[in-house]
Amino acid sequence: MTANLTFYTNPMSRGQIARWMLEETGVPYKTVVLSYEGDMQDPDYLAINPMGKVPAIVHNGEVVTEAAAICAYLADAFPEFGLAPPTTSRAAYYRWLFFAAGPVEAAVTNRALGFEVSEDRSRMAGYGNFDRAIDTLEKAVSCNAWLCGDQFTAADVYVGSQVDWGLMFKSIPTRPVFEAYATRLRERPAYQRAKAIDTDLIAKMQAKTD
């Protein structure tokens, strides 16, 4: 039985982050796979996300876009799965979730595009410079097993995805702390289920183009 939750994605996108989070909740959902070539610019989808990007979810008629927001929303929508700390203990949770969505995302993207912030203008950039952002990320994932101590949370799904992808695509430097964190993440059953689903979808999409 499918819950009143629809997931819009493309398996070769940040939709993989939301897929992992959905699998962590174990809540049933409907998947709609969109193509980059046309589906994401279709008026029906633009009514859901005017940016014409994925992922997006619609849950009980409410639209949520942006991978970090989807992770946080699902943790709150389904509290029985313990994917967010108590509201009185969310300092690290919010701090690192939004640090990854802001400074880390911007730093990695800008470097990939060949843009580097000069030292005299680092105050203008929310992430300062690439090295500072990555060094701070390393400290965040090195203190405990998870970002919120012993509790795995939605913050680990989002921050962990940044680290996992960064190592895979060489967009963040390989460091022992990052490798150890990624290893712990990859051992999670929900991570493995999500990867298997998206890998299968990618193979089917590629088969259609051959």
PDB file of C-alpha atoms in Angstrom:
ATOM      1  CA  MET A   1       0.000   0.000   0.000  1.00  0.00           C
ATOM      2  CA  THR A   2       1.453   3.354  -1.076  1.00  0.00           C
ATOM      3  CA  ALA A   3       1.318   6.249   1.376  1.00  0.00           C
ATOM      4  CA  ASN A   4       0.087   9.613   0.184  1.00  0.00           C
ATOM      5  CA  LEU A   5       3.653  10.513  -0.729  1.00  0.00           C
ATOM      6  CA  THR A   6       4.998  11.006  -4.251  1.00  0.00           C
ATOM      7  CA  PHE A   7       8.700  11.295  -4.987  1.00  0.00           C
ATOM      8  CA  TYR A   8       9.884  13.064  -8.153  1.00  0.00           C
ATOM      9  CA  THR A   9      13.415  12.221  -9.176  1.00  0.00           C
ATOM     10  CA  ASN A  10      15.978  11.235 -11.739  1.00  0.00           C
ATOM     11  CA  PRO A  11      18.391   8.514 -10.580  1.00  0.00           C
ATOM     12  CA  MET A  12      21.346  10.513 -11.892  1.00  0.00           C
ATOM     13  CA  SER A  13      20.710  13.503  -9.654  1.00  0.00           C
ATOM     14  CA  ARG A  14      20.548  14.740  -6.072  1.00  0.00           C
ATOM     15  CA  GLY A  15      17.362  12.728  -5.984  1.00  0.00           C
ATOM     16  CA  GLN A  16      19.565   9.938  -4.664  1.00  0.00           C
ATOM     17  CA  ILE A  17      19.788  11.854  -1.382  1.00  0.00           C
ATOM     18  CA  ALA A  18      16.020  11.997  -0.984  1.00  0.00           C
ATOM     19  CA  ARG A  19      15.698   8.339  -2.020  1.00  0.00           C
ATOM     20  CA  TRP A  20      18.070   7.343   0.757  1.00  0.00           C
ATOM     21  CA  MET A  21      16.125   9.401   3.274  1.00  0.00           C
ATOM     22  CA  LEU A  22      12.850   7.831   2.165  1.00  0.00           C
ATOM     23  CA  GLU A  23      14.363   4.381   2.578  1.00  0.00           C
ATOM     24  CA  GLU A  24      15.543   5.293   6.082  1.00  0.00           C
ATOM     25  CA  THR A  25      11.935   6.037   7.043  1.00  0.00           C
ATOM     26  CA  GLY A  26      10.617   2.823   5.506  1.00  0.00           C
ATOM     27  CA  VAL A  27       7.421   4.657   4.544  1.00  0.00           C
ATOM     28  CA  PRO A  28       5.878   3.522   1.232  1.00  0.00           C
ATOM     29  CA  TYR A  29       5.985   6.079  -1.562  1.00  0.00           C
ATOM     30  CA  LYS A  30       5.286   6.445  -5.268  1.00  0.00           C
ATOM     31  CA  THR A  31       8.233   7.271  -7.528  1.00  0.00           C
ATOM     32  CA  VAL A  32       7.926   9.437 -10.636  1.00  0.00           C
ATOM     33  CA  VAL A  33      11.099   9.423 -12.751  1.00  0.00           C
ATOM     34  CA  LEU A  34      11.564  12.579 -14.816  1.00  0.00           C
ATOM     35  CA  SER A  35      13.873  13.083 -17.770  1.00  0.00           C
ATOM     36  CA  TYR A  36      16.137  16.089 -18.036  1.00  0.00           C
ATOM     37  CA  GLU A  37      15.245  16.545 -21.697  1.00  0.00           C
ATOM     38  CA  GLY A  38      11.612  17.485 -21.221  1.00  0.00           C
ATOM     39  CA  ASP A  39       9.764  16.156 -18.180  1.00  0.00           C
ATOM     40  CA  MET A  40      11.347  18.565 -15.710  1.00  0.00           C
ATOM     41  CA  GLN A  41      10.220  21.517 -17.842  1.00  0.00           C
ATOM     42  CA  ASP A  42       6.685  20.230 -18.307  1.00  0.00           C
ATOM     43  CA  PRO A  43       4.096  22.703 -16.973  1.00  0.00           C
ATOM     44  CA  ASP A  44       2.632  20.082 -14.649  1.00  0.00           C
ATOM     45  CA  TYR A  45       5.982  19.565 -12.968  1.00  0.00           C
ATOM     46  CA  LEU A  46       6.876  23.256 -12.996  1.00  0.00           C
ATOM     47  CA  ALA A  47       3.709  23.781 -10.963  1.00  0.00           C
ATOM     48  CA  ILE A  48       5.361  21.582  -8.312  1.00  0.00           C
ATOM     49  CA  ASN A  49       8.884  22.971  -8.624  1.00  0.00           C
ATOM     50  CA  PRO A  50       9.233  26.142 -10.717  1.00  0.00           C
ATOM     51  CA  MET A  51      12.998  25.562 -10.745  1.00  0.00           C
ATOM     52  CA  GLY A  52      12.453  22.560 -12.998  1.00  0.00           C
ATOM     53  CA  LYS A  53      14.791  20.460 -10.876  1.00  0.00           C
ATOM     54  CA  VAL A  54      14.619  17.318  -8.773  1.00  0.00           C
ATOM     55  CA  PRO A  55      14.160  16.026  -6.144  1.00  0.00           C
ATOM     56  CA  ALA A  56      10.729  17.019  -4.945  1.00  0.00           C
ATOM     57  CA  ILE A  57       8.143  15.287  -2.825  1.00  0.00           C
ATOM     58  CA  VAL A  58       4.431  15.836  -2.394  1.00  0.00           C
ATOM     59  CA  HIS A  59       3.127  14.547   0.927  1.00  0.00           C
ATOM     60  CA  ASN A  60      -0.540  14.950   1.799  1.00  0.00           C
ATOM     61  CA  GLY A  61      -0.743  17.757  -0.743  1.00  0.00           C
ATOM     62  CA  GLU A  62       2.289  19.623   0.618  1.00  0.00           C
ATOM     63  CA  VAL A  63       5.256  20.233  -1.689  1.00  0.00           C
ATOM     64  CA  VAL A  64       8.836  20.058  -0.444  1.00  0.00           C
ATOM     65  CA  THR A  65      11.843  20.710  -2.684  1.00  0.00           C
ATOM     66  CA  GLU A  66      15.594  20.924  -1.979  1.00  0.00           C
ATOM     67  CA  ALA A  67      17.298  17.767  -0.750  1.00  0.00           C
ATOM     68  CA  ALA A  68      18.236  19.114   2.681  1.00  0.00           C
ATOM     69  CA  ALA A  69      14.697  20.366   3.282  1.00  0.00           C
ATOM     70  CA  ILE A  70      13.266  17.005   2.208  1.00  0.00           C
ATOM     71  CA  CYS A  71      15.529  15.220   4.685  1.00  0.00           C
ATOM     72  CA  ALA A  72      14.512  17.507   7.543  1.00  0.00           C
ATOM     73  CA  TYR A  73      10.836  17.373   6.595  1.00  0.00           C
ATOM     74  CA  LEU A  74      10.691  13.582   6.458  1.00  0.00           C
ATOM     75  CA  ALA A  75      12.436  13.285   9.824  1.00  0.00           C
ATOM     76  CA  ASP A  76       9.729  15.487  11.365  1.00  0.00           C
ATOM     77  CA  ALA A  77       6.835  13.984   9.399  1.00  0.00           C
ATOM     78  CA  PHE A  78       7.719  10.488  10.600  1.00  0.00           C
ATOM     79  CA  PRO A  79       9.203  10.962  14.091  1.00  0.00           C
ATOM     80  CA  GLU A  80       8.704   7.304  14.976  1.00  0.00           C
ATOM     81  CA  PHE A  81      11.878   6.456  13.038  1.00  0.00           C
ATOM     82  CA  GLY A  82      14.116   8.606  15.240  1.00  0.00           C
ATOM     83  CA  LEU A  83      15.827  10.468  12.401  1.00  0.00           C
ATOM     84  CA  ALA A  84      15.977  13.776  14.256  1.00  0.00           C
ATOM     85  CA  PRO A  85      17.098  14.528  17.814  1.00  0.00           C
ATOM     86  CA  PRO A  86      14.607  15.901  20.350  1.00  0.00           C
ATOM     87  CA  THR A  87      13.745  19.525  19.601  1.00  0.00           C
ATOM     88  CA  THR A  88      15.693  20.575  22.697  1.00  0.00           C
ATOM     89  CA  SER A  89      18.884  18.950  21.396  1.00  0.00           C
ATOM     90  CA  ARG A  90      19.125  20.009  17.768  1.00  0.00           C
ATOM     91  CA  ALA A  91      22.054  22.413  17.772  1.00  0.00           C
ATOM     92  CA  ALA A  92      24.508  20.107  15.965  1.00  0.00           C
ATOM     93  CA  TYR A  93      21.713  18.692  13.819  1.00  0.00           C
ATOM     94  CA  TYR A  94      20.724  22.065  12.365  1.00  0.00           C
ATOM     95  CA  ARG A  95      24.270  23.383  12.304  1.00  0.00           C
ATOM     96  CA  TRP A  96      25.750  20.668  10.120  1.00  0.00           C
ATOM     97  CA  LEU A  97      22.684  20.051   7.980  1.00  0.00           C
ATOM     98  CA  PHE A  98      22.618  23.666   6.869  1.00  0.00           C
ATOM     99  CA  PHE A  99      26.402  23.973   6.765  1.00  0.00           C
ATOM    100  CA  ALA A 100      26.471  21.216   4.150  1.00  0.00           C
ATOM    101  CA  ALA A 101      23.535  22.692   2.235  1.00  0.00           C
ATOM    102  CA  GLY A 102      25.115  26.145   2.229  1.00  0.00           C
ATOM    103  CA  PRO A 103      28.899  26.554   2.516  1.00  0.00           C
ATOM    104  CA  VAL A 104      29.910  23.032   1.466  1.00  0.00           C
ATOM    105  CA  GLU A 105      27.567  22.874  -1.528  1.00  0.00           C
ATOM    106  CA  ALA A 106      28.659  26.334  -2.691  1.00  0.00           C
ATOM    107  CA  ALA A 107      32.364  25.664  -2.168  1.00  0.00           C
ATOM    108  CA  VAL A 108      32.329  22.357  -4.042  1.00  0.00           C
ATOM    109  CA  THR A 109      30.184  23.691  -6.897  1.00  0.00           C
ATOM    110  CA  ASN A 110      32.274  26.822  -7.368  1.00  0.00           C
ATOM    111  CA  ARG A 111      35.496  24.839  -7.488  1.00  0.00           C
ATOM    112  CA  ALA A 112      33.985  22.404 -10.013  1.00  0.00           C
ATOM    113  CA  LEU A 113      33.062  25.406 -12.164  1.00  0.00           C
ATOM    114  CA  GLY A 114      36.601  26.750 -11.937  1.00  0.00           C
ATOM    115  CA  PHE A 115      35.777  29.654  -9.643  1.00  0.00           C
ATOM    116  CA  GLU A 116      38.081  30.346  -6.706  1.00  0.00           C
ATOM    117  CA  VAL A 117      37.542  33.018  -4.070  1.00  0.00           C
ATOM    118  CA  SER A 118      40.557  35.261  -3.580  1.00  0.00           C
ATOM    119  CA  GLU A 119      41.738  35.773  -0.016  1.00  0.00           C
ATOM    120  CA  ASP A 120      40.826  39.449  -0.030  1.00  0.00           C
ATOM    121  CA  ARG A 121      37.225  38.589  -0.963  1.00  0.00           C
ATOM    122  CA  SER A 122      36.703  35.522   1.215  1.00  0.00           C
ATOM    123  CA  ARG A 123      34.513  37.494   3.604  1.00  0.00           C
ATOM    124  CA  MET A 124      32.014  38.020   0.780  1.00  0.00           C
ATOM    125  CA  ALA A 125      31.483  34.275   0.322  1.00  0.00           C
ATOM    126  CA  GLY A 126      29.435  32.395   2.888  1.00  0.00           C
ATOM    127  CA  TYR A 127      31.948  29.549   2.781  1.00  0.00           C
ATOM    128  CA  GLY A 128      35.040  31.730   3.005  1.00  0.00           C
ATOM    129  CA  ASN A 129      37.152  29.564   0.755  1.00  0.00           C
ATOM    130  CA  PHE A 130      37.208  25.922  -0.316  1.00  0.00           C
ATOM    131  CA  ASP A 131      39.909  24.756   2.084  1.00  0.00           C
ATOM    132  CA  ARG A 132      38.269  26.346   5.098  1.00  0.00           C
ATOM    133  CA  ALA A 133      34.903  24.774   4.273  1.00  0.00           C
ATOM    134  CA  ILE A 134      36.415  21.312   3.766  1.00  0.00           C
ATOM    135  CA  ASP A 135      38.538  21.531   6.910  1.00  0.00           C
ATOM    136  CA  THR A 136      35.421  22.446   8.896  1.00  0.00           C
ATOM    137  CA  LEU A 137      33.499  19.562   7.331  1.00  0.00           C
ATOM    138  CA  GLU A 138      36.308  17.209   8.364  1.00  0.00           C
ATOM    139  CA  LYS A 139      36.051  18.372  11.976  1.00  0.00           C
ATOM    140  CA  ALA A 140      32.284  17.895  11.920  1.00  0.00           C
ATOM    141  CA  VAL A 141      32.453  14.235  10.915  1.00  0.00           C
ATOM    142  CA  SER A 142      35.448  13.329  13.075  1.00  0.00           C
ATOM    143  CA  CYS A 143      34.093  13.951  16.578  1.00  0.00           C
ATOM    144  CA  ASN A 144      31.647  11.028  16.905  1.00  0.00           C
ATOM    145  CA  ALA A 145      30.243   8.117  14.954  1.00  0.00           C
ATOM    146  CA  TRP A 146      27.505  10.449  13.690  1.00  0.00           C
ATOM    147  CA  LEU A 147      26.999  14.190  13.559  1.00  0.00           C
ATOM    148  CA  CYS A 148      24.713  14.099  16.608  1.00  0.00           C
ATOM    149  CA  GLY A 149      26.836  11.718  18.657  1.00  0.00           C
ATOM    150  CA  ASP A 150      25.581   8.144  18.773  1.00  0.00           C
ATOM    151  CA  GLN A 151      22.316   8.933  16.971  1.00  0.00           C
ATOM    152  CA  PHE A 152      22.164   8.634  13.190  1.00  0.00           C
ATOM    153  CA  THR A 153      19.926  11.412  11.841  1.00  0.00           C
ATOM    154  CA  ALA A 154      18.697  13.068   8.678  1.00  0.00           C
ATOM    155  CA  ALA A 155      21.742  15.330   8.944  1.00  0.00           C
ATOM    156  CA  ASP A 156      23.936  12.293   8.300  1.00  0.00           C
ATOM    157  CA  VAL A 157      21.885  11.441   5.222  1.00  0.00           C
ATOM    158  CA  TYR A 158      22.459  14.885   3.725  1.00  0.00           C
ATOM    159  CA  VAL A 159      25.976  15.601   4.957  1.00  0.00           C
ATOM    160  CA  GLY A 160      26.929  11.982   4.321  1.00  0.00           C
ATOM    161  CA  SER A 161      25.704  12.220   0.743  1.00  0.00           C
ATOM    162  CA  GLN A 162      27.940  15.242   0.193  1.00  0.00           C
ATOM    163  CA  VAL A 163      30.920  13.291   1.515  1.00  0.00           C
ATOM    164  CA  ASP A 164      30.025  10.081  -0.319  1.00  0.00           C
ATOM    165  CA  TRP A 165      29.560  11.826  -3.655  1.00  0.00           C
ATOM    166  CA  GLY A 166      32.558  14.055  -3.089  1.00  0.00           C
ATOM    167  CA  LEU A 167      34.837  11.064  -2.635  1.00  0.00           C
ATOM    168  CA  MET A 168      33.325   9.243  -5.601  1.00  0.00           C
ATOM    169  CA  PHE A 169      33.633  12.178  -8.005  1.00  0.00           C
ATOM    170  CA  LYS A 170      36.852  13.594  -6.500  1.00  0.00           C
ATOM    171  CA  SER A 171      35.174  16.893  -5.710  1.00  0.00           C
ATOM    172  CA  ILE A 172      36.380  16.768  -2.112  1.00  0.00           C
ATOM    173  CA  PRO A 173      39.841  15.558  -1.106  1.00  0.00           C
ATOM    174  CA  THR A 174      40.334  12.005   0.053  1.00  0.00           C
ATOM    175  CA  ARG A 175      41.045  12.049   3.786  1.00  0.00           C
ATOM    176  CA  PRO A 176      40.975   9.201   6.317  1.00  0.00           C
ATOM    177  CA  VAL A 177      38.176  10.846   8.310  1.00  0.00           C
ATOM    178  CA  PHE A 178      35.979  11.183   5.214  1.00  0.00           C
ATOM    179  CA  GLU A 179      36.712   7.614   4.140  1.00  0.00           C
ATOM    180  CA  ALA A 180      35.820   6.252   7.585  1.00  0.00           C
ATOM    181  CA  TYR A 181      32.580   8.232   7.721  1.00  0.00           C
ATOM    182  CA  ALA A 182      31.595   7.100   4.224  1.00  0.00           C
ATOM    183  CA  THR A 183      32.296   3.485   5.144  1.00  0.00           C
ATOM    184  CA  ARG A 184      29.903   3.707   8.091  1.00  0.00           C
ATOM    185  CA  LEU A 185      27.245   5.268   5.886  1.00  0.00           C
ATOM    186  CA  ARG A 186      27.574   2.631   3.167  1.00  0.00           C
ATOM    187  CA  GLU A 187      26.948  -0.117   5.698  1.00  0.00           C
ATOM    188  CA  ARG A 188      23.433   1.129   6.424  1.00  0.00           C
ATOM    189  CA  PRO A 189      20.714  -1.106   4.920  1.00  0.00           C
ATOM    190  CA  ALA A 190      18.677   1.911   3.762  1.00  0.00           C
ATOM    191  CA  TYR A 191      21.701   3.327   1.922  1.00  0.00           C
ATOM    192  CA  GLN A 192      22.196  -0.017   0.191  1.00  0.00           C
ATOM    193  CA  ARG A 193      18.510  -0.322  -0.754  1.00  0.00           C
ATOM    194  CA  ALA A 194      18.428   3.196  -2.152  1.00  0.00           C
ATOM    195  CA  LYS A 195      21.604   2.639  -4.177  1.00  0.00           C
ATOM    196  CA  ALA A 196      20.241  -0.624  -5.577  1.00  0.00           C
ATOM    197  CA  ILE A 197      16.993   1.039  -6.666  1.00  0.00           C
ATOM    198  CA  ASP A 198      18.721   3.947  -8.381  1.00  0.00           C
ATOM    199  CA  THR A 199      21.406   1.761  -9.956  1.00  0.00           C
ATOM    200  CA  ASP A 200      18.671  -0.397 -11.469  1.00  0.00           C
ATOM    201  CA  LEU A 201      16.828   2.667 -12.767  1.00  0.00           C
ATOM    202  CA  ILE A 202      20.022   4.024 -14.330  1.00  0.00           C
ATOM    203  CA  ALA A 203      20.655   0.692 -16.069  1.00  0.00           C
ATOM    204  CA  LYS A 204      17.096   0.676 -17.462  1.00  0.00           C
ATOM    205  CA  MET A 205      17.421   4.248 -18.702  1.00  0.00           C
ATOM    206  CA  GLN A 206      20.717   3.489 -20.400  1.00  0.00           C
ATOM    207  CA  ALA A 207      19.283   0.345 -21.992  1.00  0.00           C
ATOM    208  CA  LYS A 208      16.557   2.435 -23.617  1.00  0.00           C
ATOM    209  CA  THR A 209      19.137   4.694 -25.262  1.00  0.00           C
ATOM    210  CA  ASP A 210      21.319   1.847 -26.633  1.00  0.00           C
TER     211      ASP A 210
END
